Amino acid sequence: MIQYILECIAFQLLFLVIYDFFLKKETFFQWNRLYLIGTFILSLILPWVKIEAFKQQVPQTFAQYPEYLWGLQNTDVVVQIQESSGWNLTWQEGLLYGGMLVALVLFGLKIRQLYLLRKSGEKFTYPLFTQIVITNSNIAFSFLKSIFIGDKVLKMKHDTIIAHELVHIRQRHTYDLLFFELMRIVGWFNPLVYVYQNRISELHEFIADAQVSKEHRSDHYEQLLAQVFQTEHISFINQFFTQSLIKKRIIMLQKSKSKKVWQLKYLLLVPMVLGMLLYTSCEVVPKSESKESIDSTSLKSGLEFAYAVVDEAPIFPGCEDAEDKRACFNEKIQQHIGKHFNYPQEAQDANIEGRVSVMFNINSEGIIENIKLRGPDKLLEDEVERIIKRLPKMTPGKNDGVAVNVPFSIPVQFKLDDGDDSDVEEERYLNEGDIPFAVVDEVPIFPGCEEADDKRACFNEKMQQHIGKHFNYPKAAVDANIEGRVSAMFLITPEGTIENIKMRGPDKLLEDEVERIINRLPEMTSGKHKGKAVNVPYSIPVNFKLQEGSTANMVSEISKESEVEPLYYVNDRKITKLEMEAIDPNTIESIFILKDEKAIEKYGEEGKKGVVEIRIKK
């Protein structure tokens, strides 16, 4: 959001520079009005626009963390949903909303001022406008279709003033000013909004003066402008007398009409907008990291040392007198995360959970910088980044007596409530005639459970076996560090077929994998209730859990289960374990783990060990 605001202000500044230096002194008043309103709106839209043809990749300039540092120390900080304690605003948000509230109150006071003037004045209705005469006053201004004029002005020749204000009414100038008034409420902190409103108000007077001077003698009009009137300090009215504008208006009345050829100046807008689009379309991509040995203990810079090996670890405030400062540091970090944690509501609604790995530098001044995150979803990453940014300043770490940068990593586990909600889900899922699995008289029979004493338990066991047998962790989900629980529900129809599969999970990649597995379920013997075959809704959660480390760890589950080393194949070529461990995970297109009958069928008796098939990108 801060970047968006800064980009908007930068674009507005460039547009205003063009206006003030090249367009302001020209008599193309309507064009200038369109320019000011159009460029302000453009400045709000452009930061969101990304043109595919303009996209460029801009490398990040900061150093990347070596891969081995991720997860080098610390167990997961497990955080779960907590009851909200009410408003949870940062001071920046409080300042923003507080300023908007003050601006809104000031706007309300101005509206009240207009209301009181209208209430106290004498009203005269005409076809094009309503005239409101204010007693013992010499004010003159218009708002929407009302012209407020003092009774002292009426004693003078006031037809010219009425004609002037009618131009404002016909051209709806009040709406321009109200638009910028609204922008002043939302962006009260942006000084350029006030500049834009000042410029548009100035233009309104030039437009009205230009039209009225055609019908009335110019010298008389200039004399009228030089007279003294009262002025109302309301920013969204068109007032005839504004002392700061009198000289400019008289000069503009005497100015010759600009030549049409100077309208070409507006073409300056084209390269400027194209440059802005080029800027907003740029994408920041990390520099490719050079491969480093996992046995290395230092970062690329000689002034950076991993937390585990630095001589003196950074000291968290409150740990100055602790005997074991590293242990105290870890404990304080855990407490800080727990204290400031807030599970994003949007993530809860989308059932998003999983682990966010965060790494940051504690620099030689003890300040937190260069925060990097890997997680299943940006919602969770943003929450962890918010927490880390609130870390206090620390005593920097030292190596050989010199203050150094110290990278520190910690995984934060987002965990949704694991309460068994299957009954609730099934209740929501039910249609008339559907009988939940938990209460149906005779449950559907999974092939192979026909002779089982407890057919419910056998069904559940077979379901688990089916999922384990056909499960493949999507490679794209592994690359994106996506994990979490997918709740799956489906109907077992009176014909024993599977229908109406529904999923709720943290990401579509995981949901699609579960749907693929459920679609491979065999036909079953249908469930019965009161002797009649019925639809039976069945729900089951499938947990996707990533393992720590590199390519080798992605496939280590086979060796753990079988207690033997599996076979490894890359693009149908058999390789050794060492060759497998050397594969760059970024080059992998897919990983398939074959077990049991499937592996034996394809690779013979040797397949009993399990087989890992790896496909490398071409």
Coordinates of C-alpha atoms in Angstrom, one line a residue:
M1 CA 0.0 0.0 0.0
I2 CA 2.8 2.4 0.9
Q3 CA 4.5 1.7 -2.5
Y4 CA 1.1 2.4 -4.3
I5 CA 0.7 5.8 -2.4
L6 CA 4.3 6.8 -3.3
E7 CA 3.8 5.9 -6.9
C8 CA 0.5 7.9 -7.1
I9 CA 2.2 11.0 -5.6
A10 CA 5.2 10.7 -7.9
F11 CA 2.9 10.5 -11.0
Q12 CA 0.9 13.4 -9.8
L13 CA 4.0 15.5 -9.3
L14 CA 5.2 14.8 -12.8
F15 CA 1.8 15.7 -14.3
L16 CA 1.7 18.9 -12.3
V17 CA 5.2 19.9 -13.5
I18 CA 4.1 19.5 -17.1
Y19 CA 1.0 21.6 -16.4
D20 CA 2.8 24.4 -14.6
F21 CA 5.7 24.7 -17.1
F22 CA 3.9 24.1 -20.4
L23 CA 0.1 24.4 -20.2
K24 CA -0.8 26.8 -17.3
K25 CA -0.3 30.0 -19.2
E26 CA -2.2 28.9 -22.3
T27 CA -5.8 29.9 -22.9
F28 CA -7.0 26.4 -23.6
F29 CA -9.0 26.4 -20.4
Q30 CA -11.3 23.5 -21.1
W31 CA -8.4 21.3 -22.3
N32 CA -6.6 22.2 -19.1
R33 CA -9.6 21.3 -17.0
L34 CA -9.7 17.9 -18.7
Y35 CA -6.0 17.5 -18.3
L36 CA -6.1 18.2 -14.5
I37 CA -9.0 15.8 -13.8
G38 CA -7.8 13.2 -16.2
T39 CA -4.2 13.0 -15.0
F40 CA -5.3 12.9 -11.3
I41 CA -7.5 9.8 -12.1
L42 CA -4.7 8.4 -14.2
S43 CA -2.3 8.7 -11.3
L44 CA -4.6 6.5 -9.2
I45 CA -5.0 3.8 -11.9
L46 CA -1.5 3.6 -13.5
P47 CA 0.2 1.9 -10.5
W48 CA -2.2 -1.1 -11.0
V49 CA -1.8 -1.4 -14.8
K50 CA 0.8 -3.9 -16.1
I51 CA 1.2 -4.1 -19.9
E52 CA 2.5 -7.6 -20.9
A53 CA 4.4 -6.1 -23.8
F54 CA 6.2 -3.7 -21.5
K55 CA 7.2 -6.3 -18.9
Q56 CA 10.8 -6.3 -18.0
Q57 CA 12.7 -8.3 -15.3
V58 CA 14.6 -6.1 -12.9
P59 CA 17.0 -8.1 -10.7
Q60 CA 16.9 -7.4 -7.0
T61 CA 20.1 -5.7 -5.7
F62 CA 20.2 -7.3 -2.3
A63 CA 22.2 -10.5 -1.6
Q64 CA 20.3 -13.8 -1.5
Y65 CA 20.4 -16.1 1.5
P66 CA 22.2 -19.4 0.8
E67 CA 19.7 -22.3 0.7
Y68 CA 21.2 -24.1 3.6
L69 CA 20.4 -21.2 6.0
W70 CA 16.6 -21.7 5.6
G71 CA 15.6 -23.8 8.6
L72 CA 19.2 -24.0 10.0
Q73 CA 17.9 -23.6 13.5
N74 CA 14.7 -23.4 15.5
T75 CA 11.7 -25.6 15.8
D76 CA 8.4 -24.4 14.4
V77 CA 6.5 -21.7 16.2
V78 CA 3.0 -23.1 16.1
V79 CA 0.3 -20.5 16.1
Q80 CA -3.4 -21.1 16.1
I81 CA -6.5 -19.0 15.8
Q82 CA -7.0 -16.8 18.8
E83 CA -10.0 -14.9 19.9
S84 CA -9.9 -11.3 18.6
S85 CA -9.3 -8.8 21.4
G86 CA -11.1 -6.0 19.4
W87 CA -9.5 -3.4 17.3
N88 CA -6.0 -4.4 16.2
L89 CA -4.6 -1.3 14.4
T90 CA -1.0 -0.3 13.9
W91 CA 0.0 3.2 14.7
Q92 CA 0.3 3.9 11.0
E93 CA -3.3 2.7 10.4
G94 CA -4.5 4.8 13.4
L95 CA -2.8 7.9 12.0
L96 CA -4.3 7.3 8.5
Y97 CA -7.8 6.7 9.7
G98 CA -7.6 9.5 12.3
G99 CA -6.5 12.0 9.6
M100 CA -9.4 10.9 7.4
L101 CA -11.8 11.4 10.3
V102 CA -10.6 14.9 11.0
A103 CA -10.8 15.8 7.2
L104 CA -14.4 14.4 7.2
V105 CA -15.4 16.5 10.2
L106 CA -14.0 19.6 8.6
F107 CA -15.9 18.8 5.4
G108 CA -19.1 18.4 7.5
L109 CA -18.5 21.8 9.1
K110 CA -18.2 23.5 5.7
I111 CA -21.5 21.8 4.6
R112 CA -23.1 23.1 7.9
Q113 CA -21.8 26.6 7.1
L114 CA -23.5 26.5 3.7
Y115 CA -26.7 25.1 5.3
L116 CA -26.8 28.0 7.8
L117 CA -26.3 30.6 5.0
R118 CA -29.0 29.0 2.9
K119 CA -31.3 28.9 5.9
S120 CA -30.7 32.5 6.9
G121 CA -31.0 34.0 3.4
E122 CA -34.0 35.0 1.3
K123 CA -34.6 32.6 -1.6
F124 CA -35.6 33.6 -5.2
T125 CA -36.2 30.8 -7.7
Y126 CA -35.3 31.3 -11.4
P127 CA -35.4 28.7 -14.2
L128 CA -31.6 28.2 -14.2
F129 CA -30.7 28.8 -10.6
T130 CA -31.8 29.7 -7.1
Q131 CA -30.7 33.0 -5.8
I132 CA -30.1 33.3 -2.0
V133 CA -29.7 36.8 -0.8
I134 CA -27.7 37.2 2.4
T135 CA -28.6 40.2 4.7
N136 CA -25.9 42.8 5.4
S137 CA -23.3 41.0 3.3
N138 CA -21.3 41.5 0.1
I139 CA -20.4 37.8 -0.5
A140 CA -20.8 36.3 -4.0
F141 CA -20.3 32.6 -4.8
S142 CA -22.1 29.6 -6.3
F143 CA -22.6 26.0 -5.1
L144 CA -24.3 23.5 -7.4
K145 CA -27.4 25.4 -8.7
S146 CA -27.5 28.0 -6.0
I147 CA -26.0 31.5 -6.2
F148 CA -25.3 33.1 -2.8
I149 CA -25.1 36.9 -3.0
G150 CA -25.1 39.6 -0.4
D151 CA -27.7 42.4 -0.3
K152 CA -24.8 45.0 -0.6
V153 CA -23.8 43.5 -3.9
L154 CA -27.4 43.9 -5.2
K155 CA -27.1 47.7 -4.7
M156 CA -24.3 47.7 -7.2
K157 CA -24.4 46.5 -10.8
H158 CA -24.5 42.8 -10.1
D159 CA -25.7 41.4 -13.5
T160 CA -22.1 40.6 -14.4
I161 CA -21.5 38.6 -11.2
I162 CA -24.7 36.6 -11.8
A163 CA -23.6 35.9 -15.4
H164 CA -20.2 34.8 -14.1
E165 CA -21.7 32.4 -11.5
L166 CA -24.2 31.0 -14.1
V167 CA -21.2 29.8 -16.1
H168 CA -20.0 27.8 -13.1
I169 CA -23.5 26.3 -12.8
R170 CA -23.9 25.4 -16.5
Q171 CA -20.5 23.8 -16.6
R172 CA -21.0 21.9 -13.3
H173 CA -17.7 23.2 -11.8
T174 CA -18.9 22.4 -8.3
Y175 CA -18.6 18.7 -9.1
D176 CA -14.9 19.1 -9.9
L177 CA -14.3 20.7 -6.6
L178 CA -16.3 18.1 -4.7
F179 CA -14.3 15.4 -6.3
F180 CA -11.1 16.8 -5.1
E181 CA -12.7 17.5 -1.7
L182 CA -13.4 13.7 -1.5
M183 CA -9.8 13.0 -2.5
R184 CA -8.7 15.4 0.3
I185 CA -10.6 13.3 2.8
V186 CA -9.1 10.0 1.6
G187 CA -5.6 11.3 0.9
W188 CA -5.4 14.1 3.5
F189 CA -1.7 13.4 3.8
N190 CA -1.0 14.1 0.1
P191 CA -0.1 17.8 -0.5
L192 CA -0.6 17.5 -4.2
V193 CA -4.4 17.0 -3.8
Y194 CA -4.6 20.5 -2.4
V195 CA -2.4 21.8 -5.4
Y196 CA -4.7 20.0 -7.9
Q197 CA -7.8 21.6 -6.2
N198 CA -6.2 25.0 -6.3
R199 CA -5.3 24.7 -9.9
I200 CA -8.8 23.5 -10.9
S201 CA -10.5 26.3 -8.9
E202 CA -8.2 28.8 -10.7
L203 CA -9.2 27.4 -14.1
H204 CA -12.9 27.6 -13.3
E205 CA -12.5 31.4 -12.8
F206 CA -10.6 31.7 -16.0
I207 CA -13.3 29.8 -17.9
A208 CA -16.1 32.0 -16.4
D209 CA -14.2 35.2 -17.0
A210 CA -13.5 34.4 -20.6
Q211 CA -17.2 33.8 -21.4
V212 CA -18.6 36.8 -19.4
S213 CA -16.0 39.2 -20.9
K214 CA -17.4 38.4 -24.4
E215 CA -20.8 39.8 -23.4
H216 CA -19.7 42.6 -21.0
R217 CA -17.1 45.4 -21.5
S218 CA -13.8 44.0 -20.5
D219 CA -12.6 47.2 -18.8
H220 CA -15.8 47.4 -16.7
Y221 CA -15.3 43.7 -15.7
E222 CA -11.7 44.3 -14.6
Q223 CA -12.9 47.3 -12.5
L224 CA -15.5 45.1 -10.9
L225 CA -12.9 42.5 -10.0
A226 CA -10.8 45.1 -8.3
Q227 CA -13.6 46.0 -5.9
V228 CA -13.6 44.6 -2.3
F229 CA -16.0 41.7 -1.5
Q230 CA -16.2 39.3 1.4
T231 CA -15.0 35.8 0.8
E232 CA -16.1 32.5 2.4
H233 CA -13.4 30.1 3.3
I234 CA -15.0 27.0 1.8
S235 CA -12.8 25.0 -0.6
F236 CA -15.5 23.5 -2.8
I237 CA -17.5 26.6 -3.8
N238 CA -16.9 28.9 -6.8
Q239 CA -16.5 32.3 -5.3
F240 CA -16.4 35.4 -7.4
F241 CA -13.9 37.2 -5.2
T242 CA -10.7 35.5 -4.2
Q243 CA -7.9 37.9 -3.4
S244 CA -5.1 35.6 -4.4
L245 CA -6.6 35.2 -7.8
I246 CA -7.6 38.7 -8.7
K247 CA -4.3 39.7 -10.4
K248 CA -4.1 36.4 -12.3
R249 CA -7.6 36.8 -13.6
I250 CA -7.0 40.3 -14.8
I251 CA -3.8 39.3 -16.5
M252 CA -5.6 36.3 -18.2
L253 CA -8.4 38.6 -19.4
Q254 CA -5.8 40.9 -21.1
K255 CA -4.0 37.9 -22.6
S256 CA -4.3 37.1 -26.3
K257 CA -5.9 33.8 -27.3
S258 CA -3.3 31.1 -27.6
K259 CA -2.6 29.7 -31.1
K260 CA -4.0 26.3 -31.9
V261 CA -0.6 25.0 -32.8
W262 CA 0.3 25.1 -29.1
Q263 CA -2.3 22.4 -28.4
L264 CA 0.5 20.0 -29.5
K265 CA 1.9 20.5 -26.1
Y266 CA -0.6 18.1 -24.8
L267 CA 1.2 15.3 -26.7
L268 CA 3.8 15.5 -24.0
L269 CA 1.4 13.4 -22.0
V270 CA 1.9 10.4 -24.3
P271 CA 5.6 9.6 -23.7
M272 CA 5.1 10.4 -20.0
V273 CA 2.2 7.9 -19.7
L274 CA 4.2 5.3 -21.7
G275 CA 7.2 5.8 -19.3
M276 CA 4.9 5.3 -16.3
L277 CA 3.4 2.1 -17.8
L278 CA 6.9 0.8 -18.5
Y279 CA 7.8 1.5 -14.9
T280 CA 4.7 -0.2 -13.4
S281 CA 5.1 -3.2 -15.8
C282 CA 8.6 -4.0 -14.5
E283 CA 8.9 -7.1 -12.4
V284 CA 11.4 -7.6 -9.7
V285 CA 13.0 -11.0 -9.8
P286 CA 15.7 -12.4 -7.6
K287 CA 19.1 -12.8 -9.0
S288 CA 20.0 -16.4 -9.6
E289 CA 21.9 -17.7 -6.7
S290 CA 25.3 -19.3 -7.1
K291 CA 25.5 -22.8 -5.7
E292 CA 27.2 -22.9 -2.3
S293 CA 28.4 -25.8 -0.3
I294 CA 26.1 -26.9 2.5
D295 CA 29.1 -27.3 4.7
S296 CA 29.9 -23.5 4.3
T297 CA 29.4 -21.5 7.5
S298 CA 29.6 -18.0 6.2
L299 CA 27.6 -15.9 3.7
K300 CA 29.0 -14.3 0.6
S301 CA 30.1 -11.3 2.5
G302 CA 33.0 -11.6 5.0
L303 CA 31.0 -9.4 7.4
E304 CA 28.0 -11.9 7.6
F305 CA 28.0 -14.9 9.8
A306 CA 25.3 -17.6 10.3
Y307 CA 23.5 -17.3 13.7
A308 CA 24.7 -20.8 14.7
V309 CA 28.4 -20.0 14.3
V310 CA 28.8 -16.3 15.1
D311 CA 31.0 -15.8 18.2
E312 CA 28.5 -13.6 20.0
A313 CA 24.9 -14.0 19.0
P314 CA 22.7 -10.9 18.8
I315 CA 21.1 -10.0 22.1
F316 CA 17.4 -9.6 22.3
P317 CA 16.3 -6.8 24.7
G318 CA 15.8 -8.5 28.1
C319 CA 18.5 -11.1 27.5
E320 CA 21.5 -9.0 28.5
D321 CA 22.0 -10.8 31.8
A322 CA 21.0 -14.3 30.7
E323 CA 23.5 -17.1 31.1
D324 CA 22.6 -18.6 27.7
K325 CA 21.9 -15.7 25.5
R326 CA 21.2 -17.8 22.4
A327 CA 18.5 -19.8 24.3
C328 CA 17.1 -16.5 25.6
F329 CA 17.1 -15.1 22.1
N330 CA 15.1 -18.0 20.8
E331 CA 12.6 -17.9 23.7
K332 CA 12.1 -14.1 23.2
I333 CA 11.5 -14.6 19.5
Q334 CA 8.9 -17.2 20.2
Q335 CA 7.2 -15.0 22.7
H336 CA 7.2 -12.0 20.3
I337 CA 5.5 -14.1 17.6
G338 CA 2.9 -15.4 20.0
K339 CA 2.2 -12.0 21.4
H340 CA 1.7 -10.2 18.0
F341 CA 0.2 -13.1 16.1
N342 CA -3.2 -12.6 14.4
Y343 CA -4.5 -15.3 12.1
P344 CA -5.8 -13.4 8.9
Q345 CA -9.6 -13.9 8.7
E346 CA -9.4 -14.2 4.9
A347 CA -7.0 -17.2 5.4
Q348 CA -9.3 -18.8 7.9
D349 CA -12.3 -18.4 5.5
A350 CA -10.2 -20.1 2.7
N351 CA -9.0 -22.8 5.1
I352 CA -5.4 -21.8 4.5
E353 CA -2.8 -23.2 6.9
G354 CA 0.8 -24.3 6.7
R355 CA 4.4 -23.3 7.5
V356 CA 5.9 -20.0 6.6
S357 CA 9.7 -20.0 6.7
V358 CA 11.1 -16.5 7.4
M359 CA 14.6 -15.3 7.3
F360 CA 16.0 -11.8 8.1
N361 CA 19.3 -10.0 8.8
I362 CA 20.1 -8.5 12.2
N363 CA 22.6 -6.0 10.8
S364 CA 25.7 -4.5 12.5
E365 CA 23.5 -1.8 14.1
G366 CA 21.1 -4.4 15.5
I367 CA 18.3 -3.4 13.1
I368 CA 16.1 -5.9 11.3
E369 CA 16.4 -5.8 7.5
N370 CA 16.1 -7.9 4.3
I371 CA 13.1 -10.0 5.3
K372 CA 12.5 -13.0 3.1
L373 CA 9.5 -15.4 3.3
R374 CA 8.5 -18.8 1.9
G375 CA 5.0 -19.9 2.6
P376 CA 1.8 -21.5 1.2
D377 CA 0.0 -18.2 0.7
K378 CA 0.7 -14.5 0.6
L379 CA -1.8 -13.9 3.3
L380 CA 0.2 -15.9 5.8
E381 CA 3.5 -14.5 4.5
D382 CA 2.2 -10.9 5.0
E383 CA 1.2 -11.7 8.6
V384 CA 4.6 -13.1 9.4
E385 CA 6.3 -10.1 7.8
R386 CA 4.2 -7.7 9.9
I387 CA 5.2 -9.5 13.0
I388 CA 9.0 -9.5 12.1
K389 CA 8.9 -5.8 11.3
R390 CA 7.8 -5.2 14.9
L391 CA 10.9 -6.8 16.4
P392 CA 12.8 -4.3 18.6
K393 CA 16.3 -3.1 18.0
M394 CA 18.9 -5.5 19.3
T395 CA 22.5 -5.6 20.4
P396 CA 24.3 -6.7 17.2
G397 CA 26.2 -10.0 17.0
K398 CA 30.0 -10.0 16.9
N399 CA 32.7 -12.1 15.4
D400 CA 36.3 -11.6 16.4
G401 CA 35.1 -8.6 18.4
V402 CA 33.6 -6.9 15.2
A403 CA 29.9 -6.2 14.8
V404 CA 28.6 -8.2 11.9
N405 CA 25.4 -9.0 10.0
V406 CA 23.7 -12.2 11.3
P407 CA 21.0 -14.0 9.3
F408 CA 18.4 -15.7 11.4
S409 CA 15.6 -18.1 10.3
I410 CA 12.6 -19.4 12.0
P411 CA 9.6 -21.3 10.7
V412 CA 6.1 -20.2 11.8
Q413 CA 3.4 -22.9 11.6
F414 CA -0.2 -21.7 11.0
K415 CA -2.6 -24.2 12.3
L416 CA -6.4 -24.2 12.0
D417 CA -8.5 -25.8 14.7
D418 CA -8.3 -29.6 14.1
G419 CA -11.7 -30.3 15.7
D420 CA -13.6 -33.0 14.0
D421 CA -16.1 -31.1 12.0
S422 CA -17.1 -33.9 9.6
D423 CA -20.5 -34.3 11.2
V424 CA -21.2 -30.6 10.7
E425 CA -19.9 -30.7 7.2
E426 CA -22.1 -33.7 6.4
E427 CA -25.1 -31.9 7.9
R428 CA -24.5 -29.0 5.6
Y429 CA -24.0 -31.3 2.6
L430 CA -27.2 -33.3 3.1
N431 CA -30.1 -33.2 0.7
E432 CA -33.4 -34.8 1.3
G433 CA -33.0 -38.6 1.3
D434 CA -29.2 -38.5 2.0
I435 CA -28.1 -40.4 5.1
P436 CA -24.7 -39.5 6.7
F437 CA -22.1 -42.3 6.9
A438 CA -22.1 -42.1 10.7
V439 CA -25.8 -43.0 11.0
V440 CA -26.7 -45.0 8.0
D441 CA -27.9 -48.5 8.9
E442 CA -25.7 -50.4 6.5
V443 CA -22.6 -48.4 5.3
P444 CA -21.3 -48.7 1.7
I445 CA -19.0 -51.7 1.3
F446 CA -15.5 -51.0 -0.1
P447 CA -14.3 -53.8 -2.3
G448 CA -12.4 -56.2 -0.1
C449 CA -14.5 -55.5 3.0
E450 CA -17.4 -57.9 2.2
E451 CA -16.4 -60.4 4.8
A452 CA -15.2 -57.9 7.4
D453 CA -16.8 -58.0 10.9
D454 CA -16.7 -54.1 11.2
K455 CA -17.4 -52.8 7.8
R456 CA -17.3 -49.2 8.9
A457 CA -13.7 -49.6 10.2
C458 CA -12.7 -51.6 7.1
F459 CA -14.2 -48.8 4.8
N460 CA -12.1 -46.2 6.6
E461 CA -9.0 -48.3 6.5
K462 CA -9.4 -49.0 2.8
M463 CA -9.9 -45.3 2.1
Q464 CA -6.7 -44.5 3.9
Q465 CA -4.8 -47.2 1.9
H466 CA -6.3 -45.9 -1.3
I467 CA -5.2 -42.3 -0.7
G468 CA -1.7 -43.5 0.4
K469 CA -1.3 -45.7 -2.7
H470 CA -2.3 -43.0 -5.3
F471 CA -1.0 -39.9 -3.5
N472 CA 1.5 -37.7 -5.3
Y473 CA 2.6 -34.3 -3.9
P474 CA 2.2 -31.8 -6.8
K475 CA 5.6 -30.5 -7.8
A476 CA 4.2 -27.0 -8.2
A477 CA 2.9 -27.1 -4.6
V478 CA 6.3 -28.3 -3.4
D479 CA 8.0 -25.4 -5.3
A480 CA 5.6 -22.9 -3.8
N481 CA 5.9 -24.4 -0.3
I482 CA 2.2 -25.1 -0.1
E483 CA 0.9 -27.4 2.5
G484 CA -2.2 -27.8 4.7
R485 CA -5.4 -29.8 5.0
V486 CA -7.9 -30.5 2.2
S487 CA -11.3 -31.5 3.4
A488 CA -12.9 -33.7 0.8
M489 CA -16.5 -34.8 0.6
F490 CA -18.4 -36.9 -1.9
L491 CA -21.6 -38.9 -2.4
I492 CA -21.7 -42.7 -2.6
T493 CA -24.9 -43.2 -4.7
P494 CA -27.4 -46.0 -4.5
E495 CA -25.6 -47.5 -7.5
G496 CA -22.3 -47.4 -5.5
T497 CA -20.6 -44.8 -7.8
I498 CA -18.8 -41.7 -6.6
E499 CA -20.5 -38.4 -7.4
N500 CA -20.6 -34.7 -6.4
I501 CA -17.0 -34.3 -5.1
K502 CA -16.4 -31.2 -3.1
M503 CA -13.1 -29.9 -1.7
R504 CA -12.1 -27.1 0.7
G505 CA -8.4 -26.5 1.1
P506 CA -5.5 -24.0 1.1
D507 CA -4.8 -24.1 -2.6
K508 CA -6.3 -25.5 -5.8
L509 CA -3.1 -27.5 -6.5
L510 CA -3.8 -29.6 -3.4
E511 CA -7.6 -29.7 -4.1
D512 CA -7.0 -31.0 -7.6
E513 CA -4.7 -33.8 -6.3
V514 CA -7.3 -35.0 -3.8
E515 CA -10.0 -34.8 -6.5
R516 CA -7.8 -37.0 -8.8
I517 CA -7.4 -39.6 -6.0
I518 CA -11.2 -39.6 -5.1
N519 CA -12.1 -40.0 -8.8
R520 CA -10.0 -43.3 -8.8
L521 CA -12.1 -44.9 -6.1
P522 CA -13.6 -48.2 -7.2
E523 CA -17.4 -48.9 -7.5
M524 CA -18.8 -50.0 -4.1
T525 CA -21.8 -51.8 -2.8
S526 CA -24.2 -49.1 -1.9
G527 CA -25.2 -48.1 1.6
K528 CA -28.7 -49.0 2.9
H529 CA -31.1 -47.4 5.3
K530 CA -34.3 -49.1 6.4
G531 CA -33.6 -51.7 3.7
K532 CA -33.4 -49.1 0.9
A533 CA -30.3 -48.1 -1.1
V534 CA -29.6 -44.4 -0.3
N535 CA -27.1 -41.6 -1.1
V536 CA -24.4 -41.6 1.6
P537 CA -22.2 -38.5 2.0
Y538 CA -18.7 -39.3 3.2
S539 CA -16.0 -36.8 4.3
I540 CA -12.3 -37.3 4.9
P541 CA -9.4 -34.8 5.5
V542 CA -6.2 -35.2 3.6
N543 CA -3.1 -33.5 5.2
F544 CA -0.3 -32.3 2.9
K545 CA 2.9 -31.9 4.9
L546 CA 6.2 -30.8 3.4
Q547 CA 9.4 -32.3 4.6
E548 CA 12.5 -30.2 5.4
G549 CA 15.4 -29.9 3.0
S550 CA 16.3 -30.6 -0.6
T551 CA 15.3 -33.0 -3.4
A552 CA 16.5 -36.0 -1.3
N553 CA 14.0 -35.1 1.5
M554 CA 11.2 -34.9 -1.0
V555 CA 11.4 -38.7 -1.5
S556 CA 12.8 -39.9 1.8
E557 CA 9.5 -41.3 3.0
I558 CA 10.0 -44.5 0.9
S559 CA 13.3 -45.4 2.6
K560 CA 11.7 -44.7 6.0
E561 CA 8.8 -47.0 5.4
S562 CA 10.7 -49.8 3.6
E563 CA 13.9 -49.5 5.6
V564 CA 15.8 -49.9 2.3
E565 CA 17.0 -47.4 -0.3
P566 CA 14.6 -47.0 -3.2
L567 CA 15.6 -46.9 -6.9
Y568 CA 16.1 -43.5 -8.6
Y569 CA 15.3 -42.8 -12.2
V570 CA 15.8 -39.5 -14.0
N571 CA 14.0 -39.3 -17.4
D572 CA 14.0 -43.2 -17.4
R573 CA 17.7 -43.4 -16.7
K574 CA 18.7 -45.2 -13.4
I575 CA 20.9 -43.0 -11.1
T576 CA 22.6 -43.3 -7.7
K577 CA 21.5 -41.6 -4.5
L578 CA 24.4 -39.2 -4.7
E579 CA 23.4 -38.2 -8.3
M580 CA 19.8 -37.7 -7.1
E581 CA 20.9 -35.5 -4.2
A582 CA 22.9 -33.3 -6.6
I583 CA 19.8 -32.5 -8.7
D584 CA 18.8 -28.8 -8.6
P585 CA 15.2 -28.8 -7.3
N586 CA 14.4 -25.8 -9.7
T587 CA 15.1 -28.0 -12.7
I588 CA 12.6 -30.7 -11.7
E589 CA 9.3 -30.9 -13.6
S590 CA 7.7 -33.8 -11.7
I591 CA 8.4 -36.5 -9.1
F592 CA 6.4 -39.8 -8.9
I593 CA 6.8 -42.2 -6.1
L594 CA 5.9 -45.8 -7.0
K595 CA 5.2 -48.4 -4.3
D596 CA 3.8 -51.9 -3.9
E597 CA 2.2 -53.6 -6.9
K598 CA 2.6 -50.6 -9.2
A599 CA 6.4 -50.5 -8.7
I600 CA 6.8 -54.3 -9.1
E601 CA 4.6 -54.3 -12.2
K602 CA 6.8 -51.7 -13.9
Y603 CA 10.3 -52.6 -12.5
G604 CA 10.0 -56.3 -11.5
E605 CA 11.2 -57.7 -8.2
E606 CA 13.7 -54.8 -7.9
G607 CA 10.7 -52.5 -7.6
K608 CA 9.9 -53.9 -4.1
K609 CA 12.2 -51.3 -2.7
G610 CA 10.1 -48.5 -4.1
V611 CA 10.9 -46.3 -7.1
V612 CA 11.3 -42.6 -7.4
E613 CA 10.8 -41.3 -11.0
I614 CA 12.1 -37.8 -11.6
R615 CA 11.4 -35.8 -14.7
I616 CA 13.8 -32.9 -15.6
K617 CA 12.6 -29.9 -17.5
K618 CA 13.7 -29.8 -21.1

